mmCIF file of C-alpha atoms in Angstrom:
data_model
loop_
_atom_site.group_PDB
_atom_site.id
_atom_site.type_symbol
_atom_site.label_atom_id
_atom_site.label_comp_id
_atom_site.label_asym_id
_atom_site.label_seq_id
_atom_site.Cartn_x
_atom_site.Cartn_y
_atom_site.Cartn_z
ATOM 1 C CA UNK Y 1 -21.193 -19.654 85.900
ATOM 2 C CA UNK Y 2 -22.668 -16.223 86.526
ATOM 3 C CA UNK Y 3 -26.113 -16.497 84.591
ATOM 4 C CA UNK Y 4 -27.159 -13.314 82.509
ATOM 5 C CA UNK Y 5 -30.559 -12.520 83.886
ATOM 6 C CA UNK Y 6 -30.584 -13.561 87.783
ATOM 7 C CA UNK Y 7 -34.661 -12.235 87.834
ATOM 8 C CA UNK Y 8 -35.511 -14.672 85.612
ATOM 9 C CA UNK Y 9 -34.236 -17.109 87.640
ATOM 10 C CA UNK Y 10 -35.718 -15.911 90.698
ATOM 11 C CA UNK Y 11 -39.156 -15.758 89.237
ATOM 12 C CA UNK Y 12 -38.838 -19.817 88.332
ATOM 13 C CA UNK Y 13 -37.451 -20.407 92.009
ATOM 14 C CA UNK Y 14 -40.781 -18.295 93.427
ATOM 15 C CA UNK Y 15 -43.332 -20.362 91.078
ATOM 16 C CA UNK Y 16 -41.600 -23.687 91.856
ATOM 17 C CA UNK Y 17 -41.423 -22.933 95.807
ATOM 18 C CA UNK Y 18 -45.292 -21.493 95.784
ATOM 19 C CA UNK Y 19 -46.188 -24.963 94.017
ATOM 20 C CA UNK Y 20 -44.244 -27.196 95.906
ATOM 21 C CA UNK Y 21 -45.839 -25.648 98.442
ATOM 22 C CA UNK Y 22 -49.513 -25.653 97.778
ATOM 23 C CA UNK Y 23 -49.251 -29.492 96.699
ATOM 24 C CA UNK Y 24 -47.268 -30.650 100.132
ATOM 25 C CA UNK Y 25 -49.916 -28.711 101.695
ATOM 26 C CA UNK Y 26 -52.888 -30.588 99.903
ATOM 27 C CA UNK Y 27 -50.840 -33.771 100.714
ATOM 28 C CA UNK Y 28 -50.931 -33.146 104.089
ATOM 29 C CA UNK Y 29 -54.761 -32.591 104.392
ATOM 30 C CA UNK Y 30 -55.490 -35.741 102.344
ATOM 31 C CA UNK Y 31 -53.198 -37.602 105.258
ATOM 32 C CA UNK Y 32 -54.762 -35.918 107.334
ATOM 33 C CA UNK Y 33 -51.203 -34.095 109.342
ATOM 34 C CA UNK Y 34 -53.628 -30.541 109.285
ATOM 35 C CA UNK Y 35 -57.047 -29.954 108.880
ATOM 36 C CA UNK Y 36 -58.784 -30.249 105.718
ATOM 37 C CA UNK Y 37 -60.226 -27.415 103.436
ATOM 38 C CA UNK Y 38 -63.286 -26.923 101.642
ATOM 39 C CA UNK Y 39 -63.190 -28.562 98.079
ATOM 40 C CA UNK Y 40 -62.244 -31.716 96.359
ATOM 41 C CA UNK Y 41 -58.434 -31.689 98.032
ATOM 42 C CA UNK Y 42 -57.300 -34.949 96.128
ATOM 43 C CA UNK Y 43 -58.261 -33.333 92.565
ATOM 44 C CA UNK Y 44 -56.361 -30.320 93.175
ATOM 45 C CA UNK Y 45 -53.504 -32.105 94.909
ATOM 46 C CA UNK Y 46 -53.006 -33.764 91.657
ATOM 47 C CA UNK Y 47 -53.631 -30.964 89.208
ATOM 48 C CA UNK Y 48 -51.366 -29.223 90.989
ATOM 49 C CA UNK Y 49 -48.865 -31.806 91.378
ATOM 50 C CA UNK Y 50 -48.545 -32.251 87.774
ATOM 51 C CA UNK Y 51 -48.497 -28.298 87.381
ATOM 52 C CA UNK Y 52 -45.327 -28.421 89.388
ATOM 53 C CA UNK Y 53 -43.988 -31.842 87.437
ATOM 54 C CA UNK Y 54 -44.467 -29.881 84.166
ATOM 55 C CA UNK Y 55 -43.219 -26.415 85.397
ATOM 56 C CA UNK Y 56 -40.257 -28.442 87.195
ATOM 57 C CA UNK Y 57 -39.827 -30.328 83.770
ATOM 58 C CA UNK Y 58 -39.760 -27.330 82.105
ATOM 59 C CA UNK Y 59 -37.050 -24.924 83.874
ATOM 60 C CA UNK Y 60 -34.766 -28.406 84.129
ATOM 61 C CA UNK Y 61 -34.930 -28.436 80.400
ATOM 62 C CA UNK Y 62 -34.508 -24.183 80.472
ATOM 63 C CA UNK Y 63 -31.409 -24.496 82.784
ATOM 64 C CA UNK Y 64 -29.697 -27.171 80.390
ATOM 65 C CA UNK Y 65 -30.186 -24.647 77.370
ATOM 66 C CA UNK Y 66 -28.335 -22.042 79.315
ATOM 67 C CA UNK Y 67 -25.761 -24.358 80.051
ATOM 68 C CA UNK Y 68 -25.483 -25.434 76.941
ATOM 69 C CA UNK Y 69 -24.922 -22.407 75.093
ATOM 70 C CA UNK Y 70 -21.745 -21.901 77.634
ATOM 71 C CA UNK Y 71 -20.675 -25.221 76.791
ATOM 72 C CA UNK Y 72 -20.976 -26.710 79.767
ATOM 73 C CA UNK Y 73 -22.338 -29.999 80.912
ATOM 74 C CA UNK Y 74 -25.052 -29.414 83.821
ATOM 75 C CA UNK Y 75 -23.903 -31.880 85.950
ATOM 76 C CA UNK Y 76 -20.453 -30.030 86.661
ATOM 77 C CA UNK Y 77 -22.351 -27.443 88.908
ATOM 78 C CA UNK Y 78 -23.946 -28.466 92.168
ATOM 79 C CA UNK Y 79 -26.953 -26.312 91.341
ATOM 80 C CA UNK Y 80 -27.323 -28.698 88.187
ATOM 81 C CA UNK Y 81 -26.809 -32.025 89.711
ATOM 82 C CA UNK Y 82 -29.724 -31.102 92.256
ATOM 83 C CA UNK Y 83 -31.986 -29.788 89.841
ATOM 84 C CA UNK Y 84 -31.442 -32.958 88.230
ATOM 85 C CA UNK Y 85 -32.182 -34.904 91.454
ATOM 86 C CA UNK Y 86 -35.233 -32.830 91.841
ATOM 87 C CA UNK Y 87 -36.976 -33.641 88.482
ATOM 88 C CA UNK Y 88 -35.977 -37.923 89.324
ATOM 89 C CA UNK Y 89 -38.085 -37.158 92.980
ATOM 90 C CA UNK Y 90 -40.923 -35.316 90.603
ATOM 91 C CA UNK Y 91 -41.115 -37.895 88.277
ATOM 92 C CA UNK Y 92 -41.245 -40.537 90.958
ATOM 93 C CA UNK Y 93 -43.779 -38.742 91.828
ATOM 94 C CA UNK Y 94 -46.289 -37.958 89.300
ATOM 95 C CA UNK Y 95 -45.699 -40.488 87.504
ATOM 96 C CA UNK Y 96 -47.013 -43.716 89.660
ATOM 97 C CA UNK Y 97 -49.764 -41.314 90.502
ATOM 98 C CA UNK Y 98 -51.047 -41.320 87.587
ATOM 99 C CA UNK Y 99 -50.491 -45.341 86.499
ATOM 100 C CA UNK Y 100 -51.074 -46.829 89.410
ATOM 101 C CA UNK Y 101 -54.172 -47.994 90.242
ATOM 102 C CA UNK Y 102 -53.377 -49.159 94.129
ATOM 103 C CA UNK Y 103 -51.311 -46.137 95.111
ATOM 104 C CA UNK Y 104 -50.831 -48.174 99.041
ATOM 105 C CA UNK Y 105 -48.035 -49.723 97.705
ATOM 106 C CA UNK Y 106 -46.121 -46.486 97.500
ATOM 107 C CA UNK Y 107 -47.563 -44.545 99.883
ATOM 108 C CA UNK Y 108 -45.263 -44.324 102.050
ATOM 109 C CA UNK Y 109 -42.117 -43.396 99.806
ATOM 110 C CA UNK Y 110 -44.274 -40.678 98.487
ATOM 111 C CA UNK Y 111 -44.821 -39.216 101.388
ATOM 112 C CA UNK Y 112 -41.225 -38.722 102.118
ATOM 113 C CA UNK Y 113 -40.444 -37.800 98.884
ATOM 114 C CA UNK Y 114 -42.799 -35.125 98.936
ATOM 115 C CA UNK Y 115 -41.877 -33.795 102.056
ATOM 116 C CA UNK Y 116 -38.144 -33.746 101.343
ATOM 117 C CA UNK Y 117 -38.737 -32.098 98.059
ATOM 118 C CA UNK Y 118 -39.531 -28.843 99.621
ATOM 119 C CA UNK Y 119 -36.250 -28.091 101.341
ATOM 120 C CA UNK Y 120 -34.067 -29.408 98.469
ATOM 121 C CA UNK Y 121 -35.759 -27.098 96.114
ATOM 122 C CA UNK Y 122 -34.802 -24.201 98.606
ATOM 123 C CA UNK Y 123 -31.402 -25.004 98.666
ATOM 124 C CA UNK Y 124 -31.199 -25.404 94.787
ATOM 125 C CA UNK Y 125 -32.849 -22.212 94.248
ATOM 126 C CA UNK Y 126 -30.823 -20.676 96.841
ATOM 127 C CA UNK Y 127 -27.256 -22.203 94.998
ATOM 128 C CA UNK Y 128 -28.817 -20.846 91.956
ATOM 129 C CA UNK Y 129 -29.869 -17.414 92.491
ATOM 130 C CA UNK Y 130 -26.646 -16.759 94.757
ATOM 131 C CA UNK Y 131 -24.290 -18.482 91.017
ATOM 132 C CA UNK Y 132 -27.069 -15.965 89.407
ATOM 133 C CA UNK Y 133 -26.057 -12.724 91.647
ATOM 134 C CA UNK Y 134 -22.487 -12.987 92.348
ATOM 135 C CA UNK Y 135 -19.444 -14.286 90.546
ATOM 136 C CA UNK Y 136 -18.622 -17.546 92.248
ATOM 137 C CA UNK Y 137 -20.460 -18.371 94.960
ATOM 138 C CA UNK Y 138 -19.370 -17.314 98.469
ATOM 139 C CA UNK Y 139 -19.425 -20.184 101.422
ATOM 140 C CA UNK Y 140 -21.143 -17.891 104.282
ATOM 141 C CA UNK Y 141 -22.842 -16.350 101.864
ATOM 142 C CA UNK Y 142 -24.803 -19.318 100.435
ATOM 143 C CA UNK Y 143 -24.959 -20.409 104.033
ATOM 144 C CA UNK Y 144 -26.636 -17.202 104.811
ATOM 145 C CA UNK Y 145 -28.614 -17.583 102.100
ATOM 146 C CA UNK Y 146 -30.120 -21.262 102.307
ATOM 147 C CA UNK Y 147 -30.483 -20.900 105.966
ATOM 148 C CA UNK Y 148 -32.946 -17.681 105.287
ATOM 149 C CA UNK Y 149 -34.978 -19.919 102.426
ATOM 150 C CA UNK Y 150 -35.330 -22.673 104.866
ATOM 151 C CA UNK Y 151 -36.615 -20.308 107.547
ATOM 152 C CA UNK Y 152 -39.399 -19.621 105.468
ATOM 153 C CA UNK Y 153 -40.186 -22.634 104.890
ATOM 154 C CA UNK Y 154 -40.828 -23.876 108.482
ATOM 155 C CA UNK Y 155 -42.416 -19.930 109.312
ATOM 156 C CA UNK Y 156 -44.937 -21.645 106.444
ATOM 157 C CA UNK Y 157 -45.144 -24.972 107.875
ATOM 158 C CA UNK Y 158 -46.428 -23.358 111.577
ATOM 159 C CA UNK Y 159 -48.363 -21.042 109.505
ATOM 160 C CA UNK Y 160 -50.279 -24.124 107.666
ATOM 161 C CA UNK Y 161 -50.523 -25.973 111.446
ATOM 162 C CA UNK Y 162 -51.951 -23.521 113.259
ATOM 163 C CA UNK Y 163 -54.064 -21.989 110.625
ATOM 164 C CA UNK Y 164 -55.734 -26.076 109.746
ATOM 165 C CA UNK Y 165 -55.232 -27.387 113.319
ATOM 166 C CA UNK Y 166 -55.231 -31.403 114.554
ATOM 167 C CA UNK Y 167 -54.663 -32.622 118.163
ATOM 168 C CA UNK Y 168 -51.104 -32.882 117.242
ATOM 169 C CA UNK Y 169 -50.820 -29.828 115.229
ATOM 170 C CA UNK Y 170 -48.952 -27.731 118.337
ATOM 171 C CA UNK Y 171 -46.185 -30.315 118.900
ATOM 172 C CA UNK Y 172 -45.177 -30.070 115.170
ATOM 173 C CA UNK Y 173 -45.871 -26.374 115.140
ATOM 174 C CA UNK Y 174 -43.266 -26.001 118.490
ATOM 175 C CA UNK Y 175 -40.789 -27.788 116.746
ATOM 176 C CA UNK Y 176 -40.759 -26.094 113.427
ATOM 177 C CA UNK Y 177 -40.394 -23.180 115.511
ATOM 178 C CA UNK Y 178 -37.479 -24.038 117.136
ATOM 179 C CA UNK Y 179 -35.831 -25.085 114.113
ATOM 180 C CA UNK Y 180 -36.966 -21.354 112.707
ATOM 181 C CA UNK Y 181 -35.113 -19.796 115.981
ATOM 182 C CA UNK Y 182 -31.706 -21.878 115.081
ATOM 183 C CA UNK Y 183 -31.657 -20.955 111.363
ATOM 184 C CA UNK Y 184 -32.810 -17.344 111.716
ATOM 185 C CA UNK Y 185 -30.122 -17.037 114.671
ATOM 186 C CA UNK Y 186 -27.258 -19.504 113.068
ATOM 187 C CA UNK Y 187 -27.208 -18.270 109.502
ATOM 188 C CA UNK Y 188 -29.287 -15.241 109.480
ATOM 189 C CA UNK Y 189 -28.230 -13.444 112.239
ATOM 190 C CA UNK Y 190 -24.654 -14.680 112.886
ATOM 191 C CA UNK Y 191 -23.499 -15.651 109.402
ATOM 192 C CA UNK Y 192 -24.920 -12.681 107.938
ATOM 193 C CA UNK Y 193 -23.317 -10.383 110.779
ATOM 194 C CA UNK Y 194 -20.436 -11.812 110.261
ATOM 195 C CA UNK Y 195 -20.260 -11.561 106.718
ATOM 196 C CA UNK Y 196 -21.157 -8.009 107.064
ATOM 197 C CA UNK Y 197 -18.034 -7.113 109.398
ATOM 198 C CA UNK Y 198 -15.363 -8.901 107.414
ATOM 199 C CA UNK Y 199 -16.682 -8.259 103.811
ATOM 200 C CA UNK Y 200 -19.016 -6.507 102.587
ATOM 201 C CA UNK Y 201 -18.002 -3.114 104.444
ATOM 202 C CA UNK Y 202 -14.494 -3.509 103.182
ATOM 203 C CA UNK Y 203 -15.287 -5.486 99.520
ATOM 204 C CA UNK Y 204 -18.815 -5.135 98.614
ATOM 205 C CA UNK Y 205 -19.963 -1.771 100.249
ATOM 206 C CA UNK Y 206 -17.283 0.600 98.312
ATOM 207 C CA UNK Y 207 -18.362 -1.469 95.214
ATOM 208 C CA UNK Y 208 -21.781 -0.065 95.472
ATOM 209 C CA UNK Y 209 -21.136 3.335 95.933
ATOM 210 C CA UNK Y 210 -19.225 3.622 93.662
ATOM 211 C CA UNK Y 211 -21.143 2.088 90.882
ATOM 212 C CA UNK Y 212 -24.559 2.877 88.731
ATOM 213 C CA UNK Y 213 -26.735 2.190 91.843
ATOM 214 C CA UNK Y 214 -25.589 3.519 95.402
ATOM 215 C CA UNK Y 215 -28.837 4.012 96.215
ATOM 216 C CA UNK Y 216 -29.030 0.336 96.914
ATOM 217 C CA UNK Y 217 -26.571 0.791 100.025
ATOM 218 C CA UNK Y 218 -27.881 4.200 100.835
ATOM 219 C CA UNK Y 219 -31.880 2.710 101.348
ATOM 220 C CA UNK Y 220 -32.025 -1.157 100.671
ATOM 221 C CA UNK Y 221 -28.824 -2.400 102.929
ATOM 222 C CA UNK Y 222 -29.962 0.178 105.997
ATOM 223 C CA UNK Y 223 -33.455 -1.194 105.898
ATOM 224 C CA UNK Y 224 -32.076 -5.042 105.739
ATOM 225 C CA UNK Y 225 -30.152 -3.796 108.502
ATOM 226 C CA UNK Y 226 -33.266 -3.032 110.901
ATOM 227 C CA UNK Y 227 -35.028 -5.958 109.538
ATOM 228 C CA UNK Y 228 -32.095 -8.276 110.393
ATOM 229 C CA UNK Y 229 -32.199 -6.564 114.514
ATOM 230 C CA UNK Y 230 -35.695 -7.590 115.123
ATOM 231 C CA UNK Y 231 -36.317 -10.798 113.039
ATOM 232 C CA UNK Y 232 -34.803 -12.964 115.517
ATOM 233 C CA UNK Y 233 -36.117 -11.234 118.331
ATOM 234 C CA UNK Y 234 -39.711 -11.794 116.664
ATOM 235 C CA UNK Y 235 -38.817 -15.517 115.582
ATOM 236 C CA UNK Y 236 -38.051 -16.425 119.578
ATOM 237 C CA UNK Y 237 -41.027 -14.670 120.988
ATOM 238 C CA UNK Y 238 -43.294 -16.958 118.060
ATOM 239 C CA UNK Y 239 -41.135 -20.103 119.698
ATOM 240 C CA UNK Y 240 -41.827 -18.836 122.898
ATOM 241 C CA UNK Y 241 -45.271 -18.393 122.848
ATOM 242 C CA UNK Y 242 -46.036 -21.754 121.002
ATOM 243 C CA UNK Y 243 -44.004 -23.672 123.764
ATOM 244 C CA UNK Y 244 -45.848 -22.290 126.437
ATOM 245 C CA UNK Y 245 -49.703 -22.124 125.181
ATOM 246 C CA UNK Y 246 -52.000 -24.682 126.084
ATOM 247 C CA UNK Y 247 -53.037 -27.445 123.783
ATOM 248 C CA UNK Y 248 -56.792 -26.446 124.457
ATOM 249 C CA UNK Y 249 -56.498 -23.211 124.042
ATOM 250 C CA UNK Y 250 -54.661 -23.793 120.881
ATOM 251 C CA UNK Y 251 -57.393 -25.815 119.228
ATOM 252 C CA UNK Y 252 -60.146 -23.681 120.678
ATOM 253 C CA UNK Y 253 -59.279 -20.264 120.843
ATOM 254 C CA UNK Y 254 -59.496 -18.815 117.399
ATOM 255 C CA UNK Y 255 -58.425 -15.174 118.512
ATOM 256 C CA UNK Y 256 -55.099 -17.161 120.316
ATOM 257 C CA UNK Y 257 -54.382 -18.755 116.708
ATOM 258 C CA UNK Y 258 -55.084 -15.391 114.702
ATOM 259 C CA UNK Y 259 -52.610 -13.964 116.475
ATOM 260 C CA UNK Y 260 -49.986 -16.554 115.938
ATOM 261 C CA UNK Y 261 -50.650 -16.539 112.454
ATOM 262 C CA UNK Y 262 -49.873 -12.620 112.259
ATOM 263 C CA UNK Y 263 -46.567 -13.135 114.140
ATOM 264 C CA UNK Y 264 -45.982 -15.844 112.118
ATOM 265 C CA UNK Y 265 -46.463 -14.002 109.001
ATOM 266 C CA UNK Y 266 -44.776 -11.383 110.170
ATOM 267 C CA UNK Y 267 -41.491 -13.181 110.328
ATOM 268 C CA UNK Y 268 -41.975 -14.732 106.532
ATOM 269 C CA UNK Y 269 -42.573 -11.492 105.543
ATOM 270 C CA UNK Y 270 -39.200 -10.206 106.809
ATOM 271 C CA UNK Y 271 -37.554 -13.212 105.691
ATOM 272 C CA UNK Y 272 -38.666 -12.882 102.535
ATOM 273 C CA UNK Y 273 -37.576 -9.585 101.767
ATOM 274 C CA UNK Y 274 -34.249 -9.895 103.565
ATOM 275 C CA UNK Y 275 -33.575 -12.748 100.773
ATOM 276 C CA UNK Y 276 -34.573 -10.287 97.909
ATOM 277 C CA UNK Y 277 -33.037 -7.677 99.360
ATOM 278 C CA UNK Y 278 -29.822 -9.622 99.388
ATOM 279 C CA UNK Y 279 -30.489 -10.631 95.870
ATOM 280 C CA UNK Y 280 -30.510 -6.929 95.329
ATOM 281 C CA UNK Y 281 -27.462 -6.027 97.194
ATOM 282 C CA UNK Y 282 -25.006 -8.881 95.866
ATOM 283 C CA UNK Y 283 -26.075 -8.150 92.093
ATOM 284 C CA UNK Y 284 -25.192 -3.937 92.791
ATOM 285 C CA UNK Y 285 -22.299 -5.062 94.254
ATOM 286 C CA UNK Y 286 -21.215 -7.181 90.950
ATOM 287 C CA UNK Y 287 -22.495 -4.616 88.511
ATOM 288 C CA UNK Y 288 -20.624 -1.885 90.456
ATOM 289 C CA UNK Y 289 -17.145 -4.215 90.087
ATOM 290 C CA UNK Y 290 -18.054 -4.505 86.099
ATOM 291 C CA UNK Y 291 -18.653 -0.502 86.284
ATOM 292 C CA UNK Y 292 -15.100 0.061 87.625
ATOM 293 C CA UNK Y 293 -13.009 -2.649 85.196
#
């Protein structure tokens, strides 16, 4: 199902992410994985947490309406069976937080829970926005798609390690980073290549120009273009440079870390718009097809 308003979407995807962000981040200083902020951390790890239960609640409860007025269940779509999924791991959540009085007992399960949350909500969105932008969902496509969403996530997990650092703060950092490298270079780089050389100049591109927006081609596509040379490029040289720095310096050298943390949100940034620019590119393509029926 193609849904009518693909922003909307997007906007719920963005405020779920930023949340689910923010409270696996707070999660992670109370455990102490990174270094702790100012402020009462536990408080607004669990304001926050049941911000994102309610908000998740919420757009679960949105999603079946939509459905619902196509008459169709929400569990026939993959997108639907893992938002459903996702508001189970939310309320097994948020829930025993807030009755339980000796939280030990589930520590541990909520600590993986939370932690896998994050890239299953990436993935949904990423099913989602990609059902919300094109008529039926391309494989390589999505591929390109979720790999680009997970990117930024782990560009945001070295971001939160080097910018809150612990003694073992570099060793998760490295690896994040090579995982970065694989799914900037797997499904950024080569999907998306490929997909570029074998569809879109022949389907998508004429689709566009000849519909209400060519500009989109003309401006949008060429800049994703130069975006999509150096991104990689940029995403090995963070690697790189995290492999081969010294723990020491790492944890003493604020200048060292600042720097990181600029490269680091350099390459979100460009992720980040190469996924909205997509967005952008996949829904002129489908309103330039309705345009020529």
């Amino acid at each position: 199902m193609a849904y009518e308003n693909w922003i909307g979407h997007a906007l719920i995807a963005i405020i779920s992410l930023s949340l689910v962000v923010y409270v696996v981040t707070t999660g992670a200083m109370l455990r102490g994985r990174i270094k702790r902020s100012s402020g009462n951390i536990f408080k607004l790890h669990k304001k926050y947490g049941i911000y994102f239960g309610s908000f998740i609640l919420g757009s679960f409860i949105y999603g079946l309406w939509i459905r619902l007025q196509h008459g169709e269940s929400i569990l026939l779509s993959v997108h639907g069976r893992l938002g459903l999924v996702i508001l189970l791991i939310v309320a097994l959540q948020v829930i025993p937080g807030l009755t339980l009085k000796n939280r030990a007992t589930y520590r541990g399960l909520h600590k993986i829970m939370g932690y896998a949350l994050a890239p299953i909500l990436i993935i949904d969105a990423s099913w989602g926005l990609y059902n919300g932008v094109i008529a039926g969902t391309k494989n390589l496509v999505l591929f390109h798609s979720i790999s680009g969403g997970l990117a930024a996530l782990f560009l945001t997990w070295i971001i939160l390690e080097i910018r809150y650092p612990t003694q073992r703060s570099l060793s998760r950092a490295r690896v994040a980073s090579y995982v970065t490298v694989f799914l900037v270079t797997a499904g950024c780089w080569i999907a998306g290549g490929y997909n570029y050389l074998t569809s879109y100049g022949f389907q998508v591109k004429p689709l566009i120009l000849e519909g209400p927006y060519p500009w989109v081609h003309e401006i949008v596509m060429e800049l994703k273009e130069h975006i999509f040379v150096f991104l990689p490029i940029i995403a090995l040289a963070l690697s790189v440079t995290l492999s081969t720095l010294d723990g020491d310096i790492f944890l003493d050298d604020t200048k060292s870390r600042r720097a990181l943390t600029m490269i680091a949100y350099l390459a979100l940034f460009m992720v980040l718009l190469m996924f909205l620019m997509g967005a952008v590119i996949s829904n002129a393509g489908q309103t330039g097809a309705e345009a020529l029926k």
